[in-house]
Each structure stands twice: as C-alpha cells, then as structure tokens.
Amino acid sequence: METKTLTLLTLLAAIAAQITVNTAAETVIGDDGKQWCHELAYLRELSAVLERQQTKRSRRAQDNSETTAMWTIAASAATSDKQRAAFEALAIYGHQKTAEAARWAAKLPAALSDLKKVLTKRIEALEAAAMTDAAMKVKPKGNPEPGDTQTSCALTIQAGADTGHICPKLPNGGEPAVSTIEAKLATATKIHLVDLTGCDKFITFPKVKVTAASSTAPFDTTQNVPGKCKTVLGGALTLGTHHLSFSFPTTVPEANEPQAQQIEDGNMQLPTGPEQDKVLPWMNNKLLTQQLHKAQATLKEDVTDLTRINYDHLKASAAFEGIVANVLTKQEPGEKRDSDSSKSAIKKAIEENFGPTDKEFQENFLAGLKLKDITYKKDGTDVKNSYGATTSGSGIAAALSYFTCLQLRQEETKIKTNKEQSAAPKCDGKSQEKCDGNCDWDNKEAKCKAKEEVKAEGTEPKNTNTTGISSFVIHKAPLFLAFLILACHF
C-alpha cells in the first residue's frame, strides 16, 4: 500500500513539474533563439503583431457598427411592436459596444508608441548588422601591388557575391517559432535578447591577416620594379602561394547568443536630445522590456465582438439586463432591479424575446438575420438586398431613412386618429332630454348626434404644438435618428 502511495505521489509530482515547465515556456518569447539573427526574426514578427492588433481593433469597431446598424434597420422595418422593441433593445446594446470598441481602437496607438520606437531602432540596428555582414564578405582582387613608397605591398579587396545574410538554422534544423508571439505577447514574462550595448557586440570590424612562410624576411626592400611586389628572392608575391595568405573574419559575432530578459516595470526613459540620434542609447535591453511591460496592460484588454455573441452572452450581461428592464418589461425606467420579481421579469423577457436557446437567437437576430432579404425604395426604385450587404455598403442610409419615415407616418396617423376620436363629442346613447351642449337631437333618426360644426372641428383638429409629434417620435426612436425624424416630418 505504501509503495503504491509513494508511486502515485511521485507521478503527481512529475506531472506538476511538467505543467510548471510548460507554463514557464508559454510565457517566454524567443527562448529557442541561438543567434542574433534569430532575435531579429522575433522582433520583426513582434512588430507585425502590433500592426495586426491595430487592424483587429479597427475591424472590431467596424463590425460592431454594422451589426448595430442591422438591428436598427430591423427595428424600423419590424411589423409588430414586440418585434420592434426587441430589435431596439439589441440596437441600444450595440451602440454601447460600438462605442467601447471605438475607444479600444483609439487608445492603442498611444499605448504602443514608445514600444514601437524602441522596437524600430533595435530592428534597424540588427538589420544594419545583417547588411554589413553581407557586404563585408570580401575577397582579394588580383595580386598584391607595390605601395606608394615602393617599400610595401597593397592588396585590393572587392565585395563578395550579393547573397544576403543567411541566418543559421536552429540546432534541430528548424526555424525560430515566431508564430507563437501573438498568443504569448500580452502575458509573456521574459524575452530573449542579445547584448547590443556596444557596436562590437553585433559587428566585428574587418581585418586582413597577412602571413609569410619559408623566410624571416620575405619582402624585398627595394621594390624597384613598378607593378610588382617581390620577395627577397626576386619572385613576385602571388596570392595563394606559400608566400602569403589572407583571411577576413566574419563581421557579426555569432557567439552573442540571446539571453532571457525579464519583462517588468521600470523607470528608464527614452533617449532625448543628442542621444536620440545615436544608436547605442536605444539598445539597452531594459528599455525594450520595460516598454513591452507597459504595453501589455493595453494588449490584455478586450471588448465584445457583436458578430460572435450568443444567447448565453445576453443572459450573462448586466448591461443588457438594464436595457431589457427599461425596454421590454413593465418596470419603471431607471428603477432598481435587485428584487426577485424584477430579476424574474427580466429573465422572462430575455427568454421570450431572444430565446429560449441560441438557435433561435442566431436565426432571428444575428447570423440568420444577416442573410435575410430586405426591400426598400431609393430614387423611386425598389432595392432588394440582404441585411448584411445593406449594412456593410452604401445602402444603409437609404434603407434606414426609408423605414424610419414609414414608421413616422404610422405614428402620425395614430396620433391624428386619437385626436379625432377625443375631439368628437360623445353623443351616442344619450336621451333626448340629455342631448345638449355639443350634441343635437336628430328627429328623423330619433338619436343624439354631434353638431355639424363640432364634427367639422373634430375632423381637422388644430395643432398649435409644433414639436409635439417630433418629440413623440424621438422618444420612440434611437436618439441618433432624430435628424432623420425631423427631416421626414417636415
């Protein structure tokens, strides 16, 4: 029994240790890099990831805006008050999430500004090293020639072939796992960087090594024959013979292996004044790690993607509950909703209008709605298109204004009908004795009727409130449509 217990504990300890190792590996960027050029590959991908983050956030704001527009048009085109109210609730929620996405996208450039400066300087320095490495793969040109004083020999060198810098592969024959940066960036605790605090850390300046064999005094002291470099024996110095050999070391030290640097907060400031025009002040590793730590707070943030929400999301959203309470329940707008009855009413309203499962929600309000056709008039012509195509193109204004105006006409008709009914005197059913005031007794039909002049006034009631109808509509429609409402009415 004790042996089994010990074995189990050992197994659990091994699993825990492996989990710890895996977790640690997941939080480190560039841990497989062995060369300065491996770091360069990671930094280039890091820069690309930051650009994709901005694109992602801008796209999120656009997608949320188009989804909100789809719900707004659907509310205007709804054939029942219940359906209209459900779409209006979603549109209100959409406005909130669109605004959040816009702010989310707008704050990123400032949050990444300093990190991008440091990153760009470091990439440029390493790219310059790579360019130098390729350009300085020189080779001798011809044989040595006499110097100006004819007491020395000079060797002309020429650039090697333009092959570019070839970064060595990893020891396992693979490439650096740069594709892991996107998943690790926001939570990484370490990044592997090379030491770039001095130019000699990433560029070795070229040297020419000249050696002579078989003699202690290989060079002729007179050098009196133009065009020839001679040995003491009178022979011309020829490259590649036993007399002389030349070598050119690599221009980039490959021994400078990237080391783990902690991504943490700090107070190191970016170079300013004359220092900002130099290279080395930007190469301090802490400058990059501190700016990366600063940017991580913003990179960790996220906002709702309306194109991907589901029924469970709506049920769990406190913001949406508040909207539903105001729009889809009989509770007083703005009242507290912490009572059991209030919570129950909200839950019921969400289920009745958007559920009871995600299948109904997707079909009626999101993926399915996006594919449904909608028809509206523009310049006297019927336009038929899907909701998705309408809200992502130029037809959004035409469709929204068309259905908004139809809705306004319906509201105006209701108001006019209600006023006519309220203005007409209630004479029906009155006896002859009580048929007075605005009523007259009709002897032929033996019934009480409204006087003709009163009926005439009731048919065309005067409206001295020039804002009454508009005010009513603004209350019913989203605020941002107020200008459309007024334009349509007048």
Short mmCIF file of C-alpha atoms in Angstrom, two decimals:
data_model
loop_
_atom_site.label_atom_id
_atom_site.label_comp_id
_atom_site.label_asym_id
_atom_site.label_seq_id
_atom_site.Cartn_x
_atom_site.Cartn_y
_atom_site.Cartn_z
CA MET A 1 0.00 0.00 0.00
CA GLU A 2 2.82 2.37 0.95
CA THR A 3 4.63 1.57 -2.30
CA LYS A 4 1.53 2.39 -4.37
CA THR A 5 1.03 5.64 -2.46
CA LEU A 6 4.66 6.64 -2.99
CA THR A 7 4.41 5.82 -6.70
CA LEU A 8 1.25 7.90 -7.04
CA LEU A 9 2.83 10.85 -5.24
CA THR A 10 5.90 10.61 -7.46
CA LEU A 11 3.71 10.56 -10.56
CA LEU A 12 1.72 13.58 -9.39
CA ALA A 13 4.93 15.45 -8.61
CA ALA A 14 6.27 14.69 -12.08
CA ILE A 15 3.04 15.89 -13.70
CA ALA A 16 3.10 19.08 -11.62
CA ALA A 17 6.72 19.70 -12.56
CA GLN A 18 5.91 19.20 -16.26
CA ILE A 19 2.96 21.58 -16.01
CA THR A 20 5.24 24.16 -14.38
CA VAL A 21 7.80 23.75 -17.15
CA ASN A 22 5.14 24.05 -19.86
CA THR A 23 3.61 27.11 -18.21
CA ALA A 24 7.01 28.76 -17.95
CA ALA A 25 7.76 28.00 -21.60
CA GLU A 26 4.47 29.53 -22.67
CA THR A 27 5.37 32.87 -21.08
CA VAL A 28 8.78 33.30 -22.75
CA ILE A 29 9.32 34.89 -26.16
CA GLY A 30 12.24 33.74 -28.30
CA ASP A 31 13.51 31.05 -25.95
CA ASP A 32 14.64 28.88 -28.88
CA GLY A 33 16.87 31.60 -30.38
CA LYS A 34 20.60 30.89 -30.60
CA GLN A 35 21.81 33.71 -32.85
CA TRP A 36 21.40 37.47 -33.09
CA CYS A 37 19.53 36.89 -36.37
CA HIS A 38 17.02 34.68 -34.53
CA GLU A 39 16.22 37.64 -32.29
CA LEU A 40 15.80 39.77 -35.41
CA ALA A 41 13.23 37.29 -36.73
CA TYR A 42 11.29 37.52 -33.46
CA LEU A 43 11.43 41.32 -33.36
CA ARG A 44 10.16 41.58 -36.94
CA GLU A 45 7.22 39.33 -36.08
CA LEU A 46 6.59 41.29 -32.88
CA SER A 47 6.36 44.48 -34.93
CA ALA A 48 3.95 42.78 -37.35
CA VAL A 49 1.78 41.54 -34.46
CA LEU A 50 1.45 45.09 -33.11
CA GLU A 51 0.27 46.27 -36.52
CA ARG A 52 -2.25 43.44 -36.71
CA GLN A 53 -3.54 44.41 -33.27
CA GLN A 54 -4.45 47.86 -34.59
CA THR A 55 -6.13 46.36 -37.64
CA LYS A 56 -8.02 43.91 -35.43
CA ARG A 57 -9.34 46.67 -33.19
CA SER A 58 -10.38 48.90 -36.05
CA ARG A 59 -12.17 45.96 -37.66
CA ARG A 60 -13.92 45.17 -34.37
CA ALA A 61 -15.31 48.71 -34.19
CA GLN A 62 -16.49 48.47 -37.82
CA ASP A 63 -18.12 45.06 -37.33
CA ASN A 64 -19.93 46.25 -34.20
CA SER A 65 -21.13 49.35 -36.01
CA GLU A 66 -22.51 47.32 -38.93
CA THR A 67 -24.23 44.82 -36.62
CA THR A 68 -25.82 47.68 -34.68
CA ALA A 69 -27.00 49.25 -37.94
CA MET A 70 -28.55 45.92 -38.94
CA TRP A 71 -30.56 45.81 -35.70
CA THR A 72 -31.57 49.46 -36.10
CA ILE A 73 -32.89 48.88 -39.62
CA ALA A 74 -34.67 45.72 -38.48
CA ALA A 75 -36.35 47.71 -35.70
CA SER A 76 -37.57 50.31 -38.19
CA ALA A 77 -38.80 47.62 -40.59
CA ALA A 78 -40.46 45.49 -37.88
CA THR A 79 -44.11 44.59 -38.42
CA SER A 80 -45.07 44.39 -34.74
CA ASP A 81 -44.40 46.45 -31.64
CA LYS A 82 -42.94 43.43 -29.83
CA GLN A 83 -40.52 42.69 -32.63
CA ARG A 84 -39.55 46.35 -32.90
CA ALA A 85 -38.88 46.61 -29.17
CA ALA A 86 -36.63 43.53 -29.23
CA PHE A 87 -34.52 44.92 -32.07
CA GLU A 88 -34.36 48.33 -30.39
CA ALA A 89 -33.05 46.71 -27.21
CA LEU A 90 -30.30 45.00 -29.21
CA ALA A 91 -29.52 48.23 -31.08
CA ILE A 92 -29.09 50.11 -27.80
CA TYR A 93 -26.72 47.39 -26.58
CA GLY A 94 -24.94 47.59 -29.93
CA HIS A 95 -24.39 51.34 -29.58
CA GLN A 96 -22.70 50.77 -26.24
CA LYS A 97 -20.42 48.03 -27.57
CA THR A 98 -19.60 50.00 -30.71
CA ALA A 99 -18.52 52.97 -28.60
CA GLU A 100 -16.39 50.68 -26.42
CA ALA A 101 -14.73 49.18 -29.50
CA ALA A 102 -14.01 52.63 -30.93
CA ARG A 103 -12.34 53.75 -27.69
CA TRP A 104 -10.48 50.42 -27.56
CA ALA A 105 -9.06 51.01 -31.03
CA ALA A 106 -8.29 54.69 -30.45
CA LYS A 107 -6.16 54.15 -27.34
CA LEU A 108 -3.80 51.58 -28.87
CA PRO A 109 -1.51 53.91 -30.92
CA ALA A 110 -0.61 55.99 -27.87
CA ALA A 111 -0.11 52.89 -25.72
CA LEU A 112 2.29 51.34 -28.25
CA SER A 113 4.04 54.50 -29.40
CA ASP A 114 7.17 54.24 -27.21
CA LEU A 115 7.43 50.48 -27.64
CA LYS A 116 7.37 50.89 -31.42
CA LYS A 117 10.15 53.50 -31.26
CA VAL A 118 12.44 51.19 -29.28
CA LEU A 119 11.49 48.19 -31.40
CA THR A 120 12.13 50.04 -34.66
CA LYS A 121 15.56 51.27 -33.51
CA ARG A 122 16.58 47.78 -32.44
CA ILE A 123 15.37 46.16 -35.66
CA GLU A 124 17.18 48.79 -37.73
CA ALA A 125 20.42 48.16 -35.83
CA LEU A 126 20.24 44.41 -36.35
CA GLU A 127 19.26 44.84 -39.99
CA ALA A 128 22.27 47.12 -40.43
CA ALA A 129 24.42 44.38 -38.92
CA ALA A 130 22.91 41.88 -41.34
CA MET A 131 23.57 44.23 -44.26
CA THR A 132 27.15 44.79 -43.10
CA ASP A 133 27.68 41.07 -42.73
CA ALA A 134 26.59 40.51 -46.32
CA ALA A 135 28.51 43.46 -47.74
CA MET A 136 31.76 42.68 -45.93
CA LYS A 137 32.12 39.14 -47.16
CA VAL A 138 35.01 40.48 -49.23
CA LYS A 139 37.65 38.69 -51.25
CA PRO A 140 41.01 39.78 -52.70
CA LYS A 141 41.11 41.36 -56.12
CA GLY A 142 44.13 40.32 -58.12
CA ASN A 143 47.65 40.05 -56.66
CA PRO A 144 49.43 42.46 -54.29
CA GLU A 145 50.89 45.61 -55.86
CA PRO A 146 53.63 47.97 -54.69
CA GLY A 147 52.66 50.69 -52.27
CA ASP A 148 53.25 54.40 -52.90
CA THR A 149 56.76 54.31 -51.45
CA GLN A 150 57.61 51.03 -53.12
CA THR A 151 58.55 49.73 -49.71
CA SER A 152 55.27 47.94 -49.06
CA CYS A 153 52.65 45.92 -50.82
CA ALA A 154 48.93 46.77 -51.04
CA LEU A 155 46.11 44.34 -51.62
CA THR A 156 42.84 45.49 -53.20
CA ILE A 157 39.69 43.79 -51.94
CA GLN A 158 36.26 43.52 -53.54
CA ALA A 159 32.78 42.78 -52.21
CA GLY A 160 31.62 39.22 -52.23
CA ALA A 161 28.56 37.96 -54.01
CA ASP A 162 25.25 39.62 -53.05
CA THR A 163 23.82 36.59 -51.32
CA GLY A 164 22.32 38.45 -48.35
CA HIS A 165 22.74 37.36 -44.79
CA ILE A 166 21.85 33.73 -44.27
CA CYS A 167 20.70 33.12 -40.71
CA PRO A 168 21.78 29.71 -39.39
CA LYS A 169 19.00 27.31 -38.53
CA LEU A 170 18.38 26.10 -35.01
CA PRO A 171 20.41 23.12 -33.73
CA ASN A 172 17.43 20.86 -34.51
CA GLY A 173 17.43 22.09 -38.11
CA GLY A 174 14.23 24.12 -37.71
CA GLU A 175 13.32 27.80 -37.76
CA PRO A 176 12.55 30.05 -34.75
CA ALA A 177 8.91 29.66 -33.62
CA VAL A 178 8.00 33.26 -34.33
CA SER A 179 4.33 32.35 -34.88
CA THR A 180 3.95 31.87 -31.11
CA ILE A 181 4.40 35.58 -30.37
CA GLU A 182 0.77 36.55 -30.97
CA ALA A 183 -0.51 34.15 -28.31
CA LYS A 184 2.24 34.97 -25.80
CA LEU A 185 2.60 38.72 -26.23
CA ALA A 186 0.08 40.01 -23.70
CA THR A 187 1.17 37.68 -20.89
CA ALA A 188 4.87 36.95 -21.58
CA THR A 189 7.18 37.41 -18.58
CA LYS A 190 10.51 37.05 -20.41
CA ILE A 191 12.02 37.70 -23.82
CA HIS A 192 15.38 36.51 -25.15
CA LEU A 193 17.60 39.35 -26.39
CA VAL A 194 21.25 39.70 -27.39
CA ASP A 195 23.64 42.18 -25.77
CA LEU A 196 23.80 45.25 -28.03
CA THR A 197 25.39 47.71 -25.59
CA GLY A 198 28.43 48.21 -27.86
CA CYS A 199 28.96 48.18 -31.60
CA ASP A 200 31.48 45.36 -31.19
CA LYS A 201 28.66 43.25 -29.74
CA PHE A 202 26.99 42.88 -33.11
CA ILE A 203 29.61 44.00 -35.64
CA THR A 204 33.22 42.74 -35.78
CA PHE A 205 35.29 45.16 -37.78
CA PRO A 206 37.10 43.53 -40.73
CA LYS A 207 40.80 42.72 -40.54
CA VAL A 208 43.26 41.46 -43.11
CA LYS A 209 45.68 38.85 -41.89
CA VAL A 210 48.95 38.61 -43.89
CA THR A 211 51.30 35.70 -43.26
CA ALA A 212 54.56 34.65 -44.93
CA ALA A 213 56.27 31.28 -44.94
CA SER A 214 59.78 29.90 -45.63
CA SER A 215 61.63 33.13 -44.82
CA THR A 216 62.18 35.52 -41.94
CA ALA A 217 62.46 38.47 -44.33
CA PRO A 218 60.08 37.75 -47.19
CA PHE A 219 59.75 41.22 -48.66
CA ASP A 220 62.35 42.76 -50.95
CA THR A 221 63.39 46.13 -49.54
CA THR A 222 63.84 47.88 -52.86
CA GLN A 223 60.60 47.04 -54.64
CA ASN A 224 62.11 48.84 -57.64
CA VAL A 225 60.10 47.27 -60.42
CA PRO A 226 56.73 49.03 -60.96
CA GLY A 227 53.71 46.77 -60.81
CA LYS A 228 55.45 44.04 -58.85
CA CYS A 229 55.59 43.08 -55.18
CA LYS A 230 58.70 40.91 -54.79
CA THR A 231 60.19 38.61 -52.23
CA VAL A 232 63.87 38.79 -51.26
CA LEU A 233 64.47 36.06 -53.77
CA GLY A 234 63.10 38.28 -56.53
CA GLY A 235 59.87 36.35 -57.08
CA ALA A 236 56.55 38.15 -57.42
CA LEU A 237 54.20 37.80 -54.48
CA THR A 238 51.33 35.67 -55.72
CA LEU A 239 48.17 35.19 -53.76
CA GLY A 240 47.53 31.63 -52.74
CA THR A 241 51.21 30.51 -52.81
CA HIS A 242 53.28 29.56 -49.80
CA HIS A 243 54.49 33.16 -49.59
CA LEU A 244 51.33 34.93 -48.41
CA SER A 245 47.80 34.14 -47.27
CA PHE A 246 44.90 36.49 -46.48
CA SER A 247 41.76 35.91 -44.39
CA PHE A 248 38.70 38.03 -43.48
CA PRO A 249 36.85 37.09 -40.29
CA THR A 250 33.05 37.23 -40.09
CA THR A 251 31.63 40.68 -39.47
CA VAL A 252 28.98 39.59 -36.94
CA PRO A 253 29.91 37.74 -33.74
CA GLU A 254 27.90 34.55 -33.67
CA ALA A 255 28.84 33.87 -30.06
CA ASN A 256 26.47 36.64 -28.87
CA GLU A 257 23.58 34.32 -28.02
CA PRO A 258 20.22 35.81 -26.92
CA GLN A 259 19.67 35.63 -23.16
CA ALA A 260 16.42 35.73 -21.15
CA GLN A 261 15.42 39.22 -20.02
CA GLN A 262 12.64 39.87 -17.51
CA ILE A 263 9.65 41.80 -18.85
CA GLU A 264 8.95 44.13 -15.95
CA ASP A 265 8.14 47.69 -14.97
CA GLY A 266 10.88 50.30 -14.66
CA ASN A 267 11.71 53.98 -14.91
CA MET A 268 14.21 54.04 -17.77
CA GLN A 269 13.44 56.96 -20.07
CA LEU A 270 13.69 57.03 -23.83
CA PRO A 271 16.79 58.82 -25.19
CA THR A 272 16.33 62.54 -25.80
CA GLY A 273 18.40 65.41 -27.18
CA PRO A 274 21.64 64.42 -28.95
CA GLU A 275 21.37 60.89 -27.53
CA GLN A 276 18.22 60.09 -29.50
CA ASP A 277 20.15 60.43 -32.77
CA LYS A 278 22.67 57.78 -31.72
CA VAL A 279 22.25 54.02 -31.98
CA LEU A 280 23.57 52.56 -28.74
CA PRO A 281 21.35 54.52 -26.27
CA TRP A 282 18.36 52.70 -27.81
CA MET A 283 19.97 49.25 -27.49
CA ASN A 284 19.65 48.84 -23.71
CA ASN A 285 17.63 45.67 -23.19
CA LYS A 286 15.74 47.13 -20.23
CA LEU A 287 14.41 49.88 -22.48
CA LEU A 288 12.62 47.29 -24.62
CA THR A 289 11.43 45.06 -21.77
CA GLN A 290 10.01 47.99 -19.79
CA GLN A 291 8.14 49.39 -22.78
CA LEU A 292 6.82 45.91 -23.56
CA HIS A 293 5.56 45.58 -19.97
CA LYS A 294 3.88 48.97 -20.23
CA ALA A 295 2.09 47.99 -23.46
CA GLN A 296 0.90 44.65 -22.09
CA ALA A 297 -1.76 46.31 -19.92
CA THR A 298 -3.49 47.63 -23.04
CA LEU A 299 -2.89 44.47 -25.07
CA LYS A 300 -4.67 42.38 -22.42
CA GLU A 301 -7.87 44.42 -22.79
CA ASP A 302 -10.69 43.12 -24.94
CA VAL A 303 -14.19 44.24 -25.92
CA THR A 304 -17.29 42.42 -27.10
CA ASP A 305 -17.43 41.28 -30.72
CA LEU A 306 -21.11 41.61 -31.62
CA THR A 307 -20.72 39.30 -34.60
CA ARG A 308 -19.84 36.44 -32.23
CA ILE A 309 -22.20 36.92 -29.28
CA ASN A 310 -24.72 34.23 -28.38
CA TYR A 311 -27.80 33.77 -26.24
CA ASP A 312 -25.76 32.89 -23.14
CA HIS A 313 -23.82 36.12 -23.56
CA LEU A 314 -27.02 38.16 -23.46
CA LYS A 315 -28.28 36.36 -20.37
CA ALA A 316 -24.99 37.00 -18.56
CA SER A 317 -24.66 40.69 -19.50
CA ALA A 318 -25.59 43.11 -16.72
CA ALA A 319 -25.66 45.95 -19.25
CA PHE A 320 -28.16 44.11 -21.43
CA GLU A 321 -30.31 43.29 -18.39
CA GLY A 322 -30.63 47.01 -17.69
CA ILE A 323 -31.68 47.68 -21.28
CA VAL A 324 -34.24 44.88 -21.22
CA ALA A 325 -35.64 46.16 -17.92
CA ASN A 326 -36.28 49.58 -19.47
CA VAL A 327 -37.45 48.49 -22.92
CA LEU A 328 -39.08 45.06 -22.61
CA THR A 329 -40.65 44.92 -19.14
CA LYS A 330 -43.36 46.90 -17.36
CA GLN A 331 -40.93 48.21 -14.75
CA GLU A 332 -40.46 51.94 -14.37
CA PRO A 333 -37.47 53.00 -16.48
CA GLY A 334 -34.31 53.51 -14.44
CA GLU A 335 -35.65 51.85 -11.30
CA LYS A 336 -33.61 49.39 -9.23
CA ARG A 337 -33.83 45.82 -10.46
CA ASP A 338 -32.42 43.94 -7.48
CA SER A 339 -35.69 42.41 -6.28
CA ASP A 340 -36.55 38.81 -7.09
CA SER A 341 -39.63 39.86 -9.06
CA SER A 342 -37.61 42.31 -11.12
CA LYS A 343 -34.91 39.75 -11.89
CA SER A 344 -37.57 37.20 -12.79
CA ALA A 345 -39.30 39.64 -15.16
CA ILE A 346 -36.02 40.47 -16.90
CA LYS A 347 -35.09 36.82 -17.28
CA LYS A 348 -38.52 36.05 -18.70
CA ALA A 349 -38.34 38.97 -21.16
CA ILE A 350 -34.93 37.85 -22.45
CA GLU A 351 -36.16 34.30 -22.92
CA GLU A 352 -39.42 35.30 -24.62
CA ASN A 353 -37.83 37.78 -26.99
CA PHE A 354 -34.42 36.26 -27.79
CA GLY A 355 -34.54 32.58 -26.75
CA PRO A 356 -35.20 30.12 -25.49
CA THR A 357 -31.92 28.79 -26.99
CA ASP A 358 -29.03 30.14 -29.02
CA LYS A 359 -30.52 28.55 -32.14
CA GLU A 360 -33.45 30.99 -32.10
CA PHE A 361 -31.22 33.94 -31.30
CA GLN A 362 -28.78 33.25 -34.14
CA GLU A 363 -31.57 32.60 -36.63
CA ASN A 364 -33.68 35.64 -35.81
CA PHE A 365 -31.18 38.27 -34.68
CA LEU A 366 -27.68 37.55 -35.92
CA ALA A 367 -26.37 35.04 -38.47
CA GLY A 368 -29.81 34.26 -39.90
CA LEU A 369 -30.91 37.90 -39.96
CA LYS A 370 -27.76 38.88 -41.83
CA LEU A 371 -28.80 36.62 -44.72
CA LYS A 372 -32.45 37.71 -44.87
CA ASP A 373 -33.55 39.99 -47.68
CA ILE A 374 -34.87 43.48 -47.15
CA THR A 375 -36.63 45.66 -49.74
CA TYR A 376 -36.78 49.45 -49.69
CA LYS A 377 -37.22 52.28 -52.16
CA LYS A 378 -34.43 54.54 -53.39
CA ASP A 379 -34.92 57.20 -56.04
CA GLY A 380 -38.26 55.65 -56.98
CA THR A 381 -36.82 52.17 -57.49
CA ASP A 382 -37.22 49.09 -55.30
CA VAL A 383 -33.91 47.89 -53.89
CA LYS A 384 -33.67 44.31 -52.62
CA ASN A 385 -30.63 43.15 -50.69
CA SER A 386 -29.67 41.15 -47.63
CA TYR A 387 -29.38 42.85 -44.25
CA GLY A 388 -25.67 42.04 -44.17
CA ALA A 389 -24.97 43.58 -47.57
CA THR A 390 -27.13 46.62 -46.79
CA THR A 391 -25.38 47.49 -43.53
CA SER A 392 -21.86 46.96 -44.88
CA GLY A 393 -22.39 49.06 -48.00
CA SER A 394 -23.68 52.44 -49.09
CA GLY A 395 -27.34 51.44 -48.78
CA ILE A 396 -27.51 51.83 -45.03
CA ALA A 397 -28.61 55.49 -45.07
CA ALA A 398 -31.25 54.95 -47.77
CA ALA A 399 -32.71 51.87 -46.05
CA LEU A 400 -32.69 53.36 -42.58
CA SER A 401 -34.23 56.66 -43.62
CA TYR A 402 -36.87 54.86 -45.72
CA PHE A 403 -38.11 52.63 -42.90
CA THR A 404 -37.81 55.41 -40.35
CA CYS A 405 -40.08 57.62 -42.43
CA LEU A 406 -42.61 54.80 -42.84
CA GLN A 407 -42.60 54.36 -39.09
CA LEU A 408 -43.09 58.08 -38.57
CA ARG A 409 -46.05 58.15 -40.94
CA GLN A 410 -47.67 55.33 -38.98
CA GLU A 411 -47.10 57.14 -35.70
CA GLU A 412 -48.52 60.38 -37.11
CA THR A 413 -51.62 58.54 -38.35
CA LYS A 414 -52.16 57.05 -34.89
CA ILE A 415 -51.80 60.46 -33.25
CA LYS A 416 -54.22 62.06 -35.71
CA THR A 417 -56.79 59.28 -35.25
CA ASN A 418 -56.57 59.52 -31.47
CA LYS A 419 -57.06 63.28 -31.56
CA GLU A 420 -60.09 62.98 -33.85
CA GLN A 421 -61.68 60.48 -31.52
CA SER A 422 -61.01 62.57 -28.44
CA ALA A 423 -62.23 65.78 -30.13
CA ALA A 424 -65.59 64.34 -31.20
CA PRO A 425 -68.30 64.86 -28.53
CA LYS A 426 -69.76 61.70 -27.00
CA CYS A 427 -73.43 61.94 -28.03
CA ASP A 428 -74.34 58.36 -28.88
CA GLY A 429 -76.74 56.77 -26.42
CA LYS A 430 -77.91 60.00 -24.84
CA SER A 431 -81.64 60.52 -24.33
CA GLN A 432 -83.39 63.49 -25.90
CA GLU A 433 -83.52 65.22 -22.54
CA LYS A 434 -79.73 64.98 -22.11
CA CYS A 435 -78.85 65.68 -25.74
CA ASP A 436 -77.43 69.19 -25.28
CA GLY A 437 -74.21 71.16 -25.46
CA ASN A 438 -72.25 69.92 -28.48
CA CYS A 439 -74.98 67.40 -29.26
CA ASP A 440 -78.21 67.75 -31.25
CA TRP A 441 -81.27 65.52 -31.37
CA ASP A 442 -81.95 64.05 -34.81
CA ASN A 443 -85.76 63.76 -35.07
CA LYS A 444 -85.61 61.66 -38.23
CA GLU A 445 -83.33 59.00 -36.75
CA ALA A 446 -84.52 59.61 -33.19
CA LYS A 447 -80.94 59.67 -31.85
CA CYS A 448 -78.48 62.10 -30.33
CA LYS A 449 -75.69 63.23 -32.69
CA ALA A 450 -72.76 65.65 -32.63
CA LYS A 451 -73.45 69.10 -34.00
CA GLU A 452 -72.21 69.59 -37.56
CA GLU A 453 -69.82 72.44 -36.68
CA VAL A 454 -68.30 70.41 -33.86
CA LYS A 455 -67.82 67.43 -36.15
CA ALA A 456 -66.10 69.72 -38.65
CA GLU A 457 -63.70 70.94 -35.99
CA GLY A 458 -63.07 67.40 -34.85
CA THR A 459 -62.25 66.30 -38.38
CA GLU A 460 -59.39 68.77 -38.69
CA PRO A 461 -58.07 69.46 -35.22
CA LYS A 462 -55.69 72.38 -34.93
CA ASN A 463 -52.15 71.58 -33.70
CA THR A 464 -50.50 74.56 -32.04
CA ASN A 465 -47.63 72.43 -30.63
CA THR A 466 -45.06 72.38 -33.43
CA THR A 467 -42.81 69.94 -31.57
CA GLY A 468 -45.42 67.52 -30.28
CA ILE A 469 -45.17 64.90 -33.00
CA SER A 470 -41.44 65.17 -33.31
CA SER A 471 -41.00 64.87 -29.57
CA PHE A 472 -43.11 61.74 -29.50
CA VAL A 473 -41.08 60.10 -32.24
CA ILE A 474 -37.72 60.98 -30.70
CA HIS A 475 -38.88 59.27 -27.54
CA LYS A 476 -39.71 56.12 -29.50
CA ALA A 477 -36.71 56.04 -31.86
CA PRO A 478 -32.95 55.93 -31.13
CA LEU A 479 -31.55 59.39 -30.41
CA PHE A 480 -29.09 59.35 -33.26
CA LEU A 481 -32.00 59.18 -35.72
CA ALA A 482 -33.51 62.46 -34.53
CA PHE A 483 -32.30 64.36 -37.57
CA LEU A 484 -33.95 61.82 -39.88
CA ILE A 485 -37.19 62.09 -37.95
CA LEU A 486 -37.36 65.85 -38.22
CA ALA A 487 -36.41 65.82 -41.88
CA CYS A 488 -39.06 63.26 -42.73
CA HIS A 489 -41.79 65.10 -40.79
CA PHE A 490 -41.18 68.48 -42.35
#
